[in-house]
Tab-separated table of C-alpha atoms in Angstrom:
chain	number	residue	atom	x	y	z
A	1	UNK	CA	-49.707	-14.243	28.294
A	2	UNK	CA	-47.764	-15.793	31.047
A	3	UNK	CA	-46.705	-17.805	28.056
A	4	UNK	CA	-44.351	-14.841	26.984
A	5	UNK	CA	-42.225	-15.077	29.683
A	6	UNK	CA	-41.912	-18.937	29.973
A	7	UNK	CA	-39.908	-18.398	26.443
A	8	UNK	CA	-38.031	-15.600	27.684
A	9	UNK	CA	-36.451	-17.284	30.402
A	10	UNK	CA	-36.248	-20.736	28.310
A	11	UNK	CA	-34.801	-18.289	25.200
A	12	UNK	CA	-32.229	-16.704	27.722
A	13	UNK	CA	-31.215	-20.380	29.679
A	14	UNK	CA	-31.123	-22.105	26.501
A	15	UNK	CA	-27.709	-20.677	25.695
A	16	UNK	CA	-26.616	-21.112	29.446
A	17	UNK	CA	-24.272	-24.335	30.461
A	18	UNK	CA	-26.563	-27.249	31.562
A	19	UNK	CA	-26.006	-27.092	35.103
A	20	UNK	CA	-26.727	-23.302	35.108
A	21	UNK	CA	-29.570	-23.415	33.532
A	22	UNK	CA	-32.271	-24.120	36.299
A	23	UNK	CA	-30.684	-21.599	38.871
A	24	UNK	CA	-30.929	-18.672	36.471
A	25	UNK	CA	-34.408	-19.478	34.814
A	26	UNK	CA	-35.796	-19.613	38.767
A	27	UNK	CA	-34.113	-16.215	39.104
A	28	UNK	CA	-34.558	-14.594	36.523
A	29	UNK	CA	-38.357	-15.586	36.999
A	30	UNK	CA	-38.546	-14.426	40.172
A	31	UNK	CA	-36.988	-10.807	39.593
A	32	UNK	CA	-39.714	-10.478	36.559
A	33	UNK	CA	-42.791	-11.143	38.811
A	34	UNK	CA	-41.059	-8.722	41.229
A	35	UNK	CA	-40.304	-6.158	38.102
A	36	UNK	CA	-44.347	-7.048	37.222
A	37	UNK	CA	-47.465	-5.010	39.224
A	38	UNK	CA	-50.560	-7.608	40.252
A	39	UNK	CA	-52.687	-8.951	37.280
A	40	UNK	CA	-50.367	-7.436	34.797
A	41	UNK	CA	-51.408	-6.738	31.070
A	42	UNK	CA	-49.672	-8.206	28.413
A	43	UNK	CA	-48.627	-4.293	27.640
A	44	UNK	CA	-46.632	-5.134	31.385
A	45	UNK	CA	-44.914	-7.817	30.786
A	46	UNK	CA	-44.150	-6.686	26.889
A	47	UNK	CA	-42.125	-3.893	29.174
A	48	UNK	CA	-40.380	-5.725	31.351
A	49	UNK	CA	-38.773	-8.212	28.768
A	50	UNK	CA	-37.952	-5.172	26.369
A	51	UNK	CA	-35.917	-3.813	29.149
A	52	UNK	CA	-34.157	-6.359	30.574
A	53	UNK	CA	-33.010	-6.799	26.642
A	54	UNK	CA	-32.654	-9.397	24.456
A	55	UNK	CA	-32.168	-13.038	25.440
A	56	UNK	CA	-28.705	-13.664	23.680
A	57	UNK	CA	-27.513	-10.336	25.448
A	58	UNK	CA	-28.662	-11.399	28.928
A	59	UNK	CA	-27.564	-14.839	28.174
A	60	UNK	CA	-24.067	-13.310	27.423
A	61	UNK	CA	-23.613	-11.084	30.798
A	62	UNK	CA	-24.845	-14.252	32.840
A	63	UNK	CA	-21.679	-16.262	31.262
A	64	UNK	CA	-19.184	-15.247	32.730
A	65	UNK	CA	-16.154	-15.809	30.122
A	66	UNK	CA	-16.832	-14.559	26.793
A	67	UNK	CA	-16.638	-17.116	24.253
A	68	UNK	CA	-15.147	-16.936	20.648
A	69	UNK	CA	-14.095	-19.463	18.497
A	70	UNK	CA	-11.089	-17.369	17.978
A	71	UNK	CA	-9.806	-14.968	19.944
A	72	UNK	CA	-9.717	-11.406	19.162
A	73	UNK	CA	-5.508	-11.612	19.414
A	74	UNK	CA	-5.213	-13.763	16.781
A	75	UNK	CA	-7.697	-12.507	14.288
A	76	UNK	CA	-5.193	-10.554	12.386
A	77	UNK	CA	-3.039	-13.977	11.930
A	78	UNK	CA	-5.820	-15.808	11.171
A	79	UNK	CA	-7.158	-13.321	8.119
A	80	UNK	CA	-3.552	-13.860	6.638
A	81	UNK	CA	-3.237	-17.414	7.272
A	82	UNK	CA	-6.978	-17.620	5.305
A	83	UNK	CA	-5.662	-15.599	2.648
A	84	UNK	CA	-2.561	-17.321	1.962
A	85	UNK	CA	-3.967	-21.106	2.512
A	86	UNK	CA	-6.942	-19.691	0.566
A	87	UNK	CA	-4.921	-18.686	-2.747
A	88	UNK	CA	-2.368	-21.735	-2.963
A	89	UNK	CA	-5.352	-24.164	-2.532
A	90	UNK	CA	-7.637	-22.044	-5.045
A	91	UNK	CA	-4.749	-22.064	-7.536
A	92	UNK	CA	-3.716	-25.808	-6.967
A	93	UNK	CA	-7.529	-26.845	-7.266
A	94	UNK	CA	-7.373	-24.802	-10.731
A	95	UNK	CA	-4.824	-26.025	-12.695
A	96	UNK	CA	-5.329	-29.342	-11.074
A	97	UNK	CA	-8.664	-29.089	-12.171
A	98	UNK	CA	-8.323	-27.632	-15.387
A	99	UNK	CA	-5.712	-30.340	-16.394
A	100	UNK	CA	-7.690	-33.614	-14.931
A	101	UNK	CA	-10.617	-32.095	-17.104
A	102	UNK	CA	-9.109	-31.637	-20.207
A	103	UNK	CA	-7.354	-35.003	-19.728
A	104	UNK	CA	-10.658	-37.120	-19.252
A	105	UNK	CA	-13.636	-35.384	-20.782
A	106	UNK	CA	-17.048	-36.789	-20.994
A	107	UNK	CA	-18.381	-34.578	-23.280
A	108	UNK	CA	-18.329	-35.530	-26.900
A	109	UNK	CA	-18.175	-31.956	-29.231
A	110	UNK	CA	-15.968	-29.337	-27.765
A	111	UNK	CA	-18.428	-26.920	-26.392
A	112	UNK	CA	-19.290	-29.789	-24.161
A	113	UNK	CA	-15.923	-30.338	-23.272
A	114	UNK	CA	-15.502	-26.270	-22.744
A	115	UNK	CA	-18.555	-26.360	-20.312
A	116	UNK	CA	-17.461	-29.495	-18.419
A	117	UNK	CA	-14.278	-28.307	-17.874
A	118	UNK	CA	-15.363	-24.723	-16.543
A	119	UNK	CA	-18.040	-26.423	-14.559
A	120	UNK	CA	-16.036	-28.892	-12.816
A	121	UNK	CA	-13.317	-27.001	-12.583
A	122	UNK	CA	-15.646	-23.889	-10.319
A	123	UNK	CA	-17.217	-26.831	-8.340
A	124	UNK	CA	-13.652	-28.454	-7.643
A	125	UNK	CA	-12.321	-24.967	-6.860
A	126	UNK	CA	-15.176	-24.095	-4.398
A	127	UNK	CA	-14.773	-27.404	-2.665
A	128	UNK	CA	-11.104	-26.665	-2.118
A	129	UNK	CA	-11.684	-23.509	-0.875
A	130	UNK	CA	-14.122	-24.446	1.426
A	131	UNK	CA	-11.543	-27.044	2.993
A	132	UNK	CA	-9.145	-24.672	3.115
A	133	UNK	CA	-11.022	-22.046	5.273
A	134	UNK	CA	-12.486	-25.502	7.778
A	135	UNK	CA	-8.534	-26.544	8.369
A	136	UNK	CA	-7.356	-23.133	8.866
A	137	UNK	CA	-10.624	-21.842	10.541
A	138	UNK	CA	-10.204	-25.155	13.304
A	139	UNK	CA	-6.515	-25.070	13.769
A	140	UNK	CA	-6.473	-21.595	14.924
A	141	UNK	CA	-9.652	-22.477	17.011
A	142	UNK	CA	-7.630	-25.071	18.493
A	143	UNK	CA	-4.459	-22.362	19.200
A	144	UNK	CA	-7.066	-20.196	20.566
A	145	UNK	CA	-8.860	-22.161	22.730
A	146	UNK	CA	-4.980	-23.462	23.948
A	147	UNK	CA	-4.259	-19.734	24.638
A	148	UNK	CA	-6.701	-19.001	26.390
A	149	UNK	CA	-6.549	-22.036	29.040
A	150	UNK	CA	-2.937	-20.942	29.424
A	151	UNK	CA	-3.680	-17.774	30.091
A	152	UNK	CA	-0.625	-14.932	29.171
A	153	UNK	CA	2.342	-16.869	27.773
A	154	UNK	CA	5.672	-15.211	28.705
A	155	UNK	CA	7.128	-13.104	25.191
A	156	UNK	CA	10.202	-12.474	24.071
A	157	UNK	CA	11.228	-9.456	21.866
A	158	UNK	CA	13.998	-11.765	20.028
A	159	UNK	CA	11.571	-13.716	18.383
A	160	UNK	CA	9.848	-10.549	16.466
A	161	UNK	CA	9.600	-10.831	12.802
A	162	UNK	CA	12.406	-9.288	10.795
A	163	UNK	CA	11.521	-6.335	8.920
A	164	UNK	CA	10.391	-7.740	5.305
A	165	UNK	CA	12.247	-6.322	2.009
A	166	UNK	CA	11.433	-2.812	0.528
A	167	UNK	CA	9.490	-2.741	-2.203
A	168	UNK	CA	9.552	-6.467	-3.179
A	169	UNK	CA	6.518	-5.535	-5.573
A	170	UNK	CA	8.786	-3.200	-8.281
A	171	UNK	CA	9.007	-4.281	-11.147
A	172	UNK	CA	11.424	-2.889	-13.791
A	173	UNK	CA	11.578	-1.232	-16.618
A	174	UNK	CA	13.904	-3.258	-18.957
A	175	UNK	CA	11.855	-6.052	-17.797
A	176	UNK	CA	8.944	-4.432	-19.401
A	177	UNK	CA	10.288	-3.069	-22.260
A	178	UNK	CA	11.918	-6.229	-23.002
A	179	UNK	CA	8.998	-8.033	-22.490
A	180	UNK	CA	6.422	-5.756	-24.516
A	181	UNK	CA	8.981	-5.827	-27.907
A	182	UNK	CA	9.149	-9.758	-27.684
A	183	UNK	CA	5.740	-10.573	-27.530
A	184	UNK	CA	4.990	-7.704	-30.094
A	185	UNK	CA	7.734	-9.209	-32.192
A	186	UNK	CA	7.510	-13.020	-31.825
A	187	UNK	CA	3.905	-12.840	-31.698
A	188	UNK	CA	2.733	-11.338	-34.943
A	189	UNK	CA	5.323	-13.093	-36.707
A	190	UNK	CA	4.151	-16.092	-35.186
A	191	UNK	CA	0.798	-15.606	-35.907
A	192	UNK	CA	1.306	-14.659	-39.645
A	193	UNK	CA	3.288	-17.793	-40.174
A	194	UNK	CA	0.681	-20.228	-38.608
A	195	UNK	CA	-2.045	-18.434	-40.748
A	196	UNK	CA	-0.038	-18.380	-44.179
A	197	UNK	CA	0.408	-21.846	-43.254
A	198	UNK	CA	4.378	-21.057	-43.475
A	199	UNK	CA	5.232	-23.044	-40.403
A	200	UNK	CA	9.018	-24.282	-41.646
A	201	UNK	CA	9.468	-26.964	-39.663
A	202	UNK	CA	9.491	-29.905	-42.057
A	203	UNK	CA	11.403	-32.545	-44.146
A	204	UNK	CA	12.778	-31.041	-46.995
A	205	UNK	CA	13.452	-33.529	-49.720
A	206	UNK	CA	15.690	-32.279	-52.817
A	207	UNK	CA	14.019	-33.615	-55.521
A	208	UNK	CA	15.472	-33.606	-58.708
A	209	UNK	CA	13.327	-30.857	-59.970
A	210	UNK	CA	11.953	-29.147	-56.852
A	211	UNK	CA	12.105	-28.993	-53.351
A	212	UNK	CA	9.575	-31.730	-52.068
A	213	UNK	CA	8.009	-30.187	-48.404
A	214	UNK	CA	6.794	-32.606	-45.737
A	215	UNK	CA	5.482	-29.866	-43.277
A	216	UNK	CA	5.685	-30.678	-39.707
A	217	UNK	CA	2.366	-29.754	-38.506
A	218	UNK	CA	-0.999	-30.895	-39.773
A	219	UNK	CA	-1.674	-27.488	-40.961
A	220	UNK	CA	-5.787	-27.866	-40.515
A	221	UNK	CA	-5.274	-28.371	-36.836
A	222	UNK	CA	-2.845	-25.708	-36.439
A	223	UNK	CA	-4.906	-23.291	-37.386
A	224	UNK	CA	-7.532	-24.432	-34.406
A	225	UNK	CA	-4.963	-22.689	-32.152
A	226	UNK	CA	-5.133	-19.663	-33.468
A	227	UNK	CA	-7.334	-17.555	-31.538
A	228	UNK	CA	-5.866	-18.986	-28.536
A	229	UNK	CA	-2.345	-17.747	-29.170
A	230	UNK	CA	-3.796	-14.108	-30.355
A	231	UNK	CA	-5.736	-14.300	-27.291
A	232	UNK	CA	-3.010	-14.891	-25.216
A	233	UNK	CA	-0.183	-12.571	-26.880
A	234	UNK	CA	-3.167	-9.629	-26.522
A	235	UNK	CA	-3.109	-10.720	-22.625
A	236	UNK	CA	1.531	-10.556	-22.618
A	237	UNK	CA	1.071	-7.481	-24.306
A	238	UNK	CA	-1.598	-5.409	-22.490
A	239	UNK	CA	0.491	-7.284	-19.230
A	240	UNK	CA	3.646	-5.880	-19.994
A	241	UNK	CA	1.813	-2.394	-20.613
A	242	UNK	CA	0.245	-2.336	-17.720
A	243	UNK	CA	3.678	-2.998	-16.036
A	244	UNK	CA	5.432	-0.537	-17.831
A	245	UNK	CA	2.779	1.956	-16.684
A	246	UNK	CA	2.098	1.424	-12.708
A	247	UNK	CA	5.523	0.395	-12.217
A	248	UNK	CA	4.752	-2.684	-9.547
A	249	UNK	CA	2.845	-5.614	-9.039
A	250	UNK	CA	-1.302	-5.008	-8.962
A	251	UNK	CA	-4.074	-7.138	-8.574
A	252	UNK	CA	-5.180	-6.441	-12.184
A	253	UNK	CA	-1.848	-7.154	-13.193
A	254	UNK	CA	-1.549	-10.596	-11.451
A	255	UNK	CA	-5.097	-11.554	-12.639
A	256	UNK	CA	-4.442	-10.912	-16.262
A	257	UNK	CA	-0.682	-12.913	-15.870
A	258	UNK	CA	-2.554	-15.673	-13.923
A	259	UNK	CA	-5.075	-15.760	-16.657
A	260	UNK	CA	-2.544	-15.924	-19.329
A	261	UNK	CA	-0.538	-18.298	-17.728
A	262	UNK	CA	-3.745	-21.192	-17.264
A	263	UNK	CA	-4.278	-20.136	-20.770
A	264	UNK	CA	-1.040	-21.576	-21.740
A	265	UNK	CA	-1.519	-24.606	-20.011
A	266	UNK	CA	-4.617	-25.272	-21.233
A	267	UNK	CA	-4.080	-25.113	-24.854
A	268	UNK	CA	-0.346	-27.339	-24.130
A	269	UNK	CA	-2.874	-29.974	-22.996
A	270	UNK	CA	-5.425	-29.580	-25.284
A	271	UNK	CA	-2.056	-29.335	-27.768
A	272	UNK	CA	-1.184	-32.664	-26.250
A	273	UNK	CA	-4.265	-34.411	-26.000
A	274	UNK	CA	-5.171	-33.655	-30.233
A	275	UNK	CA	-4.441	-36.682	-32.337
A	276	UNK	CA	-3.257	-35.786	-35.815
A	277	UNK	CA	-1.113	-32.949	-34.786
A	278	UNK	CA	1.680	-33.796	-37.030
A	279	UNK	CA	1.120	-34.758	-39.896
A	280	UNK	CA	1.436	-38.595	-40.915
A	281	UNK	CA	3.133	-38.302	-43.348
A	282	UNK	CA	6.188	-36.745	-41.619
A	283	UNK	CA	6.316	-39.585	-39.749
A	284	UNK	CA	6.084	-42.016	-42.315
A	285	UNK	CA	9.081	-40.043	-44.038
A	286	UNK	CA	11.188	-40.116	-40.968
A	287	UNK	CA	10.425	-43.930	-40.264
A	288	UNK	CA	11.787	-44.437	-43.826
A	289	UNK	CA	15.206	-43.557	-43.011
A	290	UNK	CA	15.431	-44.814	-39.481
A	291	UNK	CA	14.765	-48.070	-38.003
A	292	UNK	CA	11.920	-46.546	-35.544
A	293	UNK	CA	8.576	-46.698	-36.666
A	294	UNK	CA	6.011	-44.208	-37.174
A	295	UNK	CA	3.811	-45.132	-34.720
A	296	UNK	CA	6.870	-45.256	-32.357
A	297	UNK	CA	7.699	-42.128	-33.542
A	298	UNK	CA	4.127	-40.594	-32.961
A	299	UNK	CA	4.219	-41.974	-29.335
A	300	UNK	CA	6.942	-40.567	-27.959
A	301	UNK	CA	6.367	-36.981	-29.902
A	302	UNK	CA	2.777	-37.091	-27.937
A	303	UNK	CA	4.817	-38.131	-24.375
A	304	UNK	CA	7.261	-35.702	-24.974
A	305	UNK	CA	4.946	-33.113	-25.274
A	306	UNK	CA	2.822	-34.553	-22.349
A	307	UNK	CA	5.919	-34.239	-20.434
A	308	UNK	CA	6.353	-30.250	-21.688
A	309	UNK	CA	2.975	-29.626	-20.434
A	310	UNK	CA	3.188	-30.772	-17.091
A	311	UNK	CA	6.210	-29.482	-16.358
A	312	UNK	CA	4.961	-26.021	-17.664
A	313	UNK	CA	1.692	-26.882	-15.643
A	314	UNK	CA	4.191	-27.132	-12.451
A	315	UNK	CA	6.339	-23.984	-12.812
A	316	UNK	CA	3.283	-21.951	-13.970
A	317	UNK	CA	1.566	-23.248	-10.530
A	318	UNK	CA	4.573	-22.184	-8.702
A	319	UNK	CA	4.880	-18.693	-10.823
A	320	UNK	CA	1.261	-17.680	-10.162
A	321	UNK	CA	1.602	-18.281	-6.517
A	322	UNK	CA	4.499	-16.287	-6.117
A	323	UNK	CA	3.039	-13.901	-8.528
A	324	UNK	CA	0.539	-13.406	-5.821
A	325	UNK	CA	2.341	-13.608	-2.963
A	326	UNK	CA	3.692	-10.543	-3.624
A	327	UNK	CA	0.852	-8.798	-5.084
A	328	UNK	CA	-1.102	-9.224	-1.979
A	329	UNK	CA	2.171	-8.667	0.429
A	330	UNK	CA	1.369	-5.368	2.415
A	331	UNK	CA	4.054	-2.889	0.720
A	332	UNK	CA	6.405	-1.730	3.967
A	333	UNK	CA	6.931	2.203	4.008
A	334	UNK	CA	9.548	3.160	6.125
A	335	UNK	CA	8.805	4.883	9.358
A	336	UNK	CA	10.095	7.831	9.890
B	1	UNK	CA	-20.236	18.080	16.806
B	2	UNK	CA	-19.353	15.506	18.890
B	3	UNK	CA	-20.315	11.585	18.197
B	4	UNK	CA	-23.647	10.714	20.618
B	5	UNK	CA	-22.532	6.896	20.759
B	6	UNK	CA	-19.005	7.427	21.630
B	7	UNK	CA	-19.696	9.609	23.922
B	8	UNK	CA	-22.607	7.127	25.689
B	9	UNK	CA	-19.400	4.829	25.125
B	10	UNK	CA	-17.263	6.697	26.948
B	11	UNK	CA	-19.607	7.253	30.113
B	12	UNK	CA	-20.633	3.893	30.288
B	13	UNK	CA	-16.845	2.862	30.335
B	14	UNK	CA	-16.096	5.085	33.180
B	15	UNK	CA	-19.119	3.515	34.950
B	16	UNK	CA	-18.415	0.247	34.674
B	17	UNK	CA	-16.292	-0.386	37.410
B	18	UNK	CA	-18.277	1.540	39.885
B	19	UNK	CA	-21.078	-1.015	39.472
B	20	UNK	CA	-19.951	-3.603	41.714
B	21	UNK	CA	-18.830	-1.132	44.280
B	22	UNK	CA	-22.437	0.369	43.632
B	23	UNK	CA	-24.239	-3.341	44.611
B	24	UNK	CA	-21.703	-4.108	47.472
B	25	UNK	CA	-22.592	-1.204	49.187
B	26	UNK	CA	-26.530	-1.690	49.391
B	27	UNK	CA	-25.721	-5.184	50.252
B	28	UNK	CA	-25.021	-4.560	54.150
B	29	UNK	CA	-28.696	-5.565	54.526
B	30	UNK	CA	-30.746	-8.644	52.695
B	31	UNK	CA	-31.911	-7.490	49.319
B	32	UNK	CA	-33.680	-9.241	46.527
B	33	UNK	CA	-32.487	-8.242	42.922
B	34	UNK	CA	-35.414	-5.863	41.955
B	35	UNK	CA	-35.611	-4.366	45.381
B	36	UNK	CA	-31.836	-3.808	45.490
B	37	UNK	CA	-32.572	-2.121	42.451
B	38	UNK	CA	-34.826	0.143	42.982
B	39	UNK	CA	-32.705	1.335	45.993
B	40	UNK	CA	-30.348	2.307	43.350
B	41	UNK	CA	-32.321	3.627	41.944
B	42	UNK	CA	-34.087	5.909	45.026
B	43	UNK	CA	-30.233	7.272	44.989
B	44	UNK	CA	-30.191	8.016	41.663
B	45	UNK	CA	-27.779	5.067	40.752
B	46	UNK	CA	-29.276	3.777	37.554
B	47	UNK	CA	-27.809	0.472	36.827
B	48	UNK	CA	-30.430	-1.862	34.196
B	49	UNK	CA	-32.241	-4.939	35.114
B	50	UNK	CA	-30.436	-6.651	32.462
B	51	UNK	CA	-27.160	-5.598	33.982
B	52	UNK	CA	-27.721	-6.120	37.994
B	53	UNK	CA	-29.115	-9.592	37.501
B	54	UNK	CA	-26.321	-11.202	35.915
B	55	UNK	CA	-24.147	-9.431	38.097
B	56	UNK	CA	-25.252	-10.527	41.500
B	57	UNK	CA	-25.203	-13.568	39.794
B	58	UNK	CA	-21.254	-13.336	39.302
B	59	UNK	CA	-20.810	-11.323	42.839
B	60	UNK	CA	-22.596	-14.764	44.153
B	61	UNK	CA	-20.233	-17.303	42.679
B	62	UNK	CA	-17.153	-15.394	43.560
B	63	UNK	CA	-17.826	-15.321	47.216
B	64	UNK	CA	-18.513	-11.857	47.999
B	65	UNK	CA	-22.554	-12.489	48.469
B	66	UNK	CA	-24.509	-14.879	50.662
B	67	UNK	CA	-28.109	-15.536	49.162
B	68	UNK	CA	-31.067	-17.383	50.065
B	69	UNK	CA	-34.662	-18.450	48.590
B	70	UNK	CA	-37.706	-17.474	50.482
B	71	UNK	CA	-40.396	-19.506	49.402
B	72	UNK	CA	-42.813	-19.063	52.168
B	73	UNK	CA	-44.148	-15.818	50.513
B	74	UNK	CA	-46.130	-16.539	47.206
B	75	UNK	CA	-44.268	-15.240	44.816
B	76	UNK	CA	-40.336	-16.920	45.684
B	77	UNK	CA	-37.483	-14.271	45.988
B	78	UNK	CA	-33.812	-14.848	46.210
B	79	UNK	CA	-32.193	-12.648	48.900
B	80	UNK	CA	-28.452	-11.172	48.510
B	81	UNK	CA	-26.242	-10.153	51.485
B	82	UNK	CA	-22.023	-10.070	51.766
B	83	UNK	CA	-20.650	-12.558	52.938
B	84	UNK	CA	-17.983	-12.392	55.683
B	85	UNK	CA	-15.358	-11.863	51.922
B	86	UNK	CA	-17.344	-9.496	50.690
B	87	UNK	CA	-17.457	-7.153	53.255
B	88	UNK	CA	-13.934	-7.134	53.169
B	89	UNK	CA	-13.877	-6.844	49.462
B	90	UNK	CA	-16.129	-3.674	49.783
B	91	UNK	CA	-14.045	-1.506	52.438
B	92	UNK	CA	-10.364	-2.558	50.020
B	93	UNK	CA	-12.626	-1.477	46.846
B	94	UNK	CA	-13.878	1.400	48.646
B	95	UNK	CA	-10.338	2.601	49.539
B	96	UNK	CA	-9.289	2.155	46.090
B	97	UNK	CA	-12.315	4.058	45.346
B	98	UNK	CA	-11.055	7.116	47.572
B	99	UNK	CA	-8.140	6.830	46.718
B	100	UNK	CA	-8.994	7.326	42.589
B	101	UNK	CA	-10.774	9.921	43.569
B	102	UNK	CA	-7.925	12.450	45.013
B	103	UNK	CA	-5.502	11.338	42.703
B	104	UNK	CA	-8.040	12.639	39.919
B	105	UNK	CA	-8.816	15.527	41.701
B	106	UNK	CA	-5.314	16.461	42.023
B	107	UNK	CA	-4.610	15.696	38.642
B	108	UNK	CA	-7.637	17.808	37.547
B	109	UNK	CA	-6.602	20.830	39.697
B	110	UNK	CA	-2.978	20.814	38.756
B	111	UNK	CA	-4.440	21.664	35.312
B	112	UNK	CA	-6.207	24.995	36.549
């Protein structure tokens, strides 16, 4: 019985600095026995504790400077420092990821290689994020905890931030429009040639009797990227409706742009990383007439396009972030 | 209808800062915490145990109280009284005090 109130007062010192500890527990001992009749019931003593209120409560009025890990001043900075640090690391750790995946896979058949990539891709994503929110989360402890040693710093109204631009999150019409026709356009025609396996890209050869065609492309492995590209001229097109409609930048609209964008990555790498792309016999043709070799030829086709990819992979990185940026800006009305 | 908890808020805001003018006053003679508060308590000053405590506790370490442990009765109390600061403390709060209230009391005739 008496039991119950050793753990109150250890429950309530507990959270107390060490060298307050034994001062308070004798006190706050003392004023229950006093708040206690003789030979009290456990019903008693039940009382008491319930009204002197729970032990991290009382703990917190016998401190006597509240503590945070950051202060309540620079919340609002820290929520858009998070968000910010949050989305350039998630994005980084995403086409970083994607990319390294693709590039190295363990996984022999390509459902394998799907699931390893989306797997270690999340994990790699999570485990950036996490970092992000530690470093942000502990420098703006350490700002705070400066702060508040320092006690009110002297401001000055000069260094307010200027007002940010109207509506930076329009987007225009044309831009739409022109945008909707060309994917429309370029896409279906696209896609009609790659299935009819029309692709004319190839050595022509005028043969005394006929036209002798070398095509470009292994046609068989062309056709693999086909639901890829429909996929991602359905994702242009519903993006450039959904443009045309709300007028600005939305978070729907920056997911499905963001999502068509790693699409395009993805399949340049996965375009870069299949052997037997072009055809062999192309290159055997060309090496015919030149003094470079197929294989020569083959290599620095498969680096060039290497090359493509990453520096799509870059400017895609940087598009999505902006992309973001000024989806998630707060939209300034004027005050009037 | 108005909102219960903001309006509990609202009183225990204004209350507050009377709390420490509340204890200082009582203090002129040597108190332990539960008697002190059930002096308050006599006078209809409610102020909770989980409140006063920590309080005199804070009162203590900035000067304004003396205190001392009797031990010779069985069960050990710790007794409160101002110290030569806080008696001086207490008559400059309880000016302020005065003087709040007429400048409210003007302010809240001037409306009539």
């Amino acid at each position: 019985m008496k039991d119950m109130i050793k753990r109150y007062v250890y429950d309530v010192t507990r959270r107390l600095p060490e060298n307050q500890r034994e001062e308070v527990g004798k006190e706050l001992l003392a004023n229950i026995n006093d708040m206690l009749p003789e030979n009290p019931s456990e019903e008693d003593i039940k009382k008491v504790l319930v009204e002197l209120g729970e032990p991290r409560i009382l703990a917190t009025s016998y401190r006597q400077k509240p503590r945070y890990l950051i202060s309540p001043e620079w919340m609002d900075d820290y929520f858009q420092t998070l968000k910010i640090v949050m989305i350039v690391f998630g994005v980084i750790a995403l086409i970083s990821g994607l990319i390294e995946n693709i590039l190295n896979p363990e996984a022999v058949n390509v459902i394998g290689i799907i699931f390893e990539v989306f797997f270690k891709t999340i994990s790699e994503i999570v485990q950036s994020l996490f970092s992000a929110f530690a470093i942000v989360t502990l420098i703006f402890a350490g700002i705070s905890a400066h702060q508040s040693k320092n006690e009110k710093c002297e401001w000055d109204p000069k260094n307010l931030p200027e007002l940010p631009k109207e509506n930076v999150k329009k987007i225009s019409k044309v831009e739409s429009i022109v945008g909707l026709t060309f994917s429309i356009i370029f896409g279906t025609l696209f896609i009609y040639f790659m299935w009819r396996n029309q692709v004319y890209i190839g050595w022509f050869e005028n043969g005394d009797f006929e036209h002798v065609v070398i095509p470009f492309f292994n046609a068989d492995v062309l056709k693999t990227f086909i639901p890829f590209y429909i996929i991602s001229v359905v994702l242009t097109i519903v993006e450039s409706g959904l443009k045309l409609k709300s007028g600005h930048w939305n978070v729907s609209i920056a997911t499905i742009h963001t999502v068509e964008q790693i699409l395009s990555i993805i399949v340049l790498f996965f375009f870069a990383t299949t052997t037997n792309l072009v055809n062999p016999t192309f290159w055997a043709e060309a090496a015919a007439y030149t003094e470079i070799t197929a294989e020569q030829f083959s290599e620095g086709f498969s680096k060039g396009i290497y090359g493509f990819a990453w520096f799509v992979a870059v400017m895609g990185s940087i598009d999505i972030l902006s992309t973001w940026f000024k989806t998630l800006k707060p939209n300034r009305k004027e005050i009037k | 209808m108005i909102d219960q908890s903001m309006l509990t808020n609202l009183k225990n805001e204004l209350r507050r800062g009377t709390q420490v003018l509340a204890v200082l006053s009582q203090l002129d003679k040597t108190q332990y915490g539960y008697s002190l508060l059930q002096d308050l308590e006599d006078k209809k000053v409610n102020i909770e145990a989980g409140t006063l405590y920590p309080l005199l506790r804070r009162l203590e370490s900035q000067g304004l109280l003396k205190s001392e442990w009797d031990t010779t009765e069985s069960r050990p109390r710790k007794y409160y009284l101002l110290s030569e600061d806080g008696k001086e403390v207490y008559q400059l709060l309880l000016n302020e005090w005065n003087t709040i209230a007429k400048e409210m009391s003007n302010l809240f005739e001037g409306e009539k």
